[in-house]
Amino acid sequence: MQSPAGRQLIELMAGFWKTQAVYIATESGIVDHIPVDGRIPAIELALETGTDPDALGRLLLFLESLGVVDGDETNGYALTPVGELLRTDTRDSMRDHVRIYGSHFYQAWGALSHSLRTGGSAFTHVYGSDLFSYLHRNPELSLTYERAMVAGTPFFAEVSGAFDFSGARRIVDVAGGHGALLNEILNANPGPRAVLFDAAHVIEEAAGRPIATDHADRCERVPGDFFESVPENGDVYLLSRILHCFDDEACHRILTNCRRAMAPGGKLVILERMLTKGTGSSLTQGYNMHMLVVLGGGRERDEAQYRTLLDKAGFAVESIHELPLETHLLVTAPS
């Protein structure tokens, strides 16, 4: 009889089965061919997707065990709530999240030993370029990446409940991507005007997003490099999941640029996952490794590390608020 520890070890080592099964079901369009309201026999699904019936039947049985689909060969298959998140046409689709994690990030993790030996990025080792330069040269992947980052942020809708933006005059979202967070904030707060600030190619991609179409009269889109400077005279600056991408020296440059540009009495609002002792199952522990593998210098930090980082840049933490997915909102101000 196998010991519980042995069974657990097998489950751990077979984790890549799950990653690739979900990724292929998404990337190949299998999920999109399963009716939203109804069931489809495996043989019919194989015909529609151009897959081998036996191989697809095995995949569906595996996905059923993972809770992605529900059904069997006799009754046909339907999507579970998890499976529905993989569809292209689902409002809160996580399809792009799965696509980039199952492809480029998956390959980077295959070179984990490089990161362990050198402390550098396995992604750069595999693809010959750091992540952000690679995205810049591959516009389609850049779009996938930005959509993936939004798909992993259900806490955006709760940010305005954790910090009062209603009295803000000018909000600057530094490296705000396609503006999903800023869009939520402006929807909830009709008074403030805003600036979406990011690299030129990201700002161009944001042209068709809600931040540009729904708030064209309230939000200016500005390209630039936050290592050089950020837009001036904001009374609230946002840094959402930016600091964890960089080492302390790079973070210091970003933070000091924000402090230099800030209007008197301004606030800096930071959204990051925070390492906490005694949370072995925490997503944050995995993301801490992910930052190493993908970005090299990136890392998750604990509260003390954030306080030290901010203090050196001339900021003091005023309050910390917990959000979903182990994310924390830090309200800071110049000290």
mmCIF file of N, CA and C in Angstrom, residues 101 109 112 244 273-276 279-294 298-300 326:
data_model
loop_
_atom_site.group_PDB
_atom_site.id
_atom_site.type_symbol
_atom_site.label_atom_id
_atom_site.label_comp_id
_atom_site.label_asym_id
_atom_site.label_seq_id
_atom_site.Cartn_x
_atom_site.Cartn_y
_atom_site.Cartn_z
ATOM 1 N N TYR A 101 0.502 31.406 -19.344
ATOM 2 C CA TYR A 101 1.087 30.538 -18.318
ATOM 3 C C TYR A 101 1.395 29.152 -18.877
ATOM 4 N N TRP A 109 9.746 28.137 -16.754
ATOM 5 C CA TRP A 109 9.854 27.314 -15.550
ATOM 6 C C TRP A 109 10.620 26.022 -15.818
ATOM 7 N N LEU A 112 14.153 26.369 -14.665
ATOM 8 C CA LEU A 112 14.290 26.837 -13.292
ATOM 9 C C LEU A 112 15.721 26.680 -12.775
ATOM 10 N N HIS A 244 6.865 44.506 -7.499
ATOM 11 C CA HIS A 244 7.316 43.109 -7.395
ATOM 12 C C HIS A 244 8.056 42.634 -8.650
ATOM 13 N N ARG A 273 0.943 41.715 -3.702
ATOM 14 C CA ARG A 273 0.848 40.584 -2.783
ATOM 15 C C ARG A 273 1.945 40.737 -1.739
ATOM 16 N N MET A 274 1.662 40.263 -0.530
ATOM 17 C CA MET A 274 2.607 40.447 0.558
ATOM 18 C C MET A 274 2.929 39.099 1.202
ATOM 19 N N LEU A 275 4.197 38.799 1.316
ATOM 20 C CA LEU A 275 4.624 37.562 1.964
ATOM 21 C C LEU A 275 4.271 37.591 3.443
ATOM 22 N N THR A 276 3.728 36.482 3.928
ATOM 23 C CA THR A 276 3.368 36.363 5.327
ATOM 24 C C THR A 276 3.850 35.021 5.846
ATOM 25 N N THR A 279 2.214 30.727 5.908
ATOM 26 C CA THR A 279 1.206 30.504 4.862
ATOM 27 C C THR A 279 1.825 29.676 3.749
ATOM 28 N N GLY A 280 2.127 28.424 4.072
ATOM 29 C CA GLY A 280 2.795 27.562 3.112
ATOM 30 C C GLY A 280 2.013 27.313 1.848
ATOM 31 N N SER A 281 0.673 27.367 1.922
ATOM 32 C CA SER A 281 -0.141 27.127 0.736
ATOM 33 C C SER A 281 -0.442 28.424 -0.013
ATOM 34 N N SER A 282 0.121 29.527 0.441
ATOM 35 C CA SER A 282 -0.179 30.831 -0.137
ATOM 36 C C SER A 282 0.253 30.923 -1.593
ATOM 37 N N LEU A 283 -0.610 31.538 -2.401
ATOM 38 C CA LEU A 283 -0.232 31.847 -3.776
ATOM 39 C C LEU A 283 1.005 32.725 -3.813
ATOM 40 N N THR A 284 1.155 33.562 -2.802
ATOM 41 C CA THR A 284 2.247 34.516 -2.797
ATOM 42 C C THR A 284 3.604 33.822 -2.812
ATOM 43 N N GLN A 285 3.709 32.677 -2.130
ATOM 44 C CA GLN A 285 4.981 31.951 -2.136
ATOM 45 C C GLN A 285 5.335 31.492 -3.550
ATOM 46 N N GLY A 286 4.328 31.035 -4.301
ATOM 47 C CA GLY A 286 4.559 30.628 -5.682
ATOM 48 C C GLY A 286 4.896 31.809 -6.569
ATOM 49 N N TYR A 287 4.186 32.936 -6.374
ATOM 50 C CA TYR A 287 4.484 34.124 -7.167
ATOM 51 C C TYR A 287 5.875 34.668 -6.849
ATOM 52 N N ASN A 288 6.330 34.483 -5.632
ATOM 53 C CA ASN A 288 7.684 34.899 -5.282
ATOM 54 C C ASN A 288 8.709 34.159 -6.150
ATOM 55 N N MET A 289 8.487 32.865 -6.350
ATOM 56 C CA MET A 289 9.336 32.084 -7.252
ATOM 57 C C MET A 289 9.127 32.498 -8.706
ATOM 58 N N HIS A 290 7.880 32.779 -9.067
ATOM 59 C CA HIS A 290 7.563 33.156 -10.439
ATOM 60 C C HIS A 290 8.293 34.440 -10.841
ATOM 61 N N MET A 291 8.386 35.382 -9.919
ATOM 62 C CA MET A 291 9.105 36.628 -10.198
ATOM 63 C C MET A 291 10.582 36.358 -10.457
ATOM 64 N N LEU A 292 11.156 35.401 -9.747
ATOM 65 C CA LEU A 292 12.539 35.006 -9.983
ATOM 66 C C LEU A 292 12.696 34.389 -11.362
ATOM 67 N N VAL A 293 11.843 33.415 -11.677
ATOM 68 C CA VAL A 293 11.961 32.672 -12.933
ATOM 69 C C VAL A 293 11.740 33.577 -14.141
ATOM 70 N N VAL A 294 10.727 34.413 -14.084
ATOM 71 C CA VAL A 294 10.350 35.215 -15.254
ATOM 72 C C VAL A 294 11.132 36.520 -15.340
ATOM 73 N N GLY A 298 12.864 40.415 -9.883
ATOM 74 C CA GLY A 298 11.580 40.610 -9.224
ATOM 75 C C GLY A 298 11.415 39.720 -8.014
ATOM 76 N N ARG A 299 10.546 40.139 -7.079
ATOM 77 C CA ARG A 299 10.286 39.339 -5.891
ATOM 78 C C ARG A 299 9.041 39.864 -5.183
ATOM 79 N N GLU A 300 8.367 38.982 -4.457
ATOM 80 C CA GLU A 300 7.355 39.429 -3.514
ATOM 81 C C GLU A 300 8.073 39.814 -2.223
ATOM 82 N N GLU A 326 -5.024 37.453 -1.845
ATOM 83 C CA GLU A 326 -3.870 37.730 -0.995
ATOM 84 C C GLU A 326 -3.140 39.009 -1.399
#
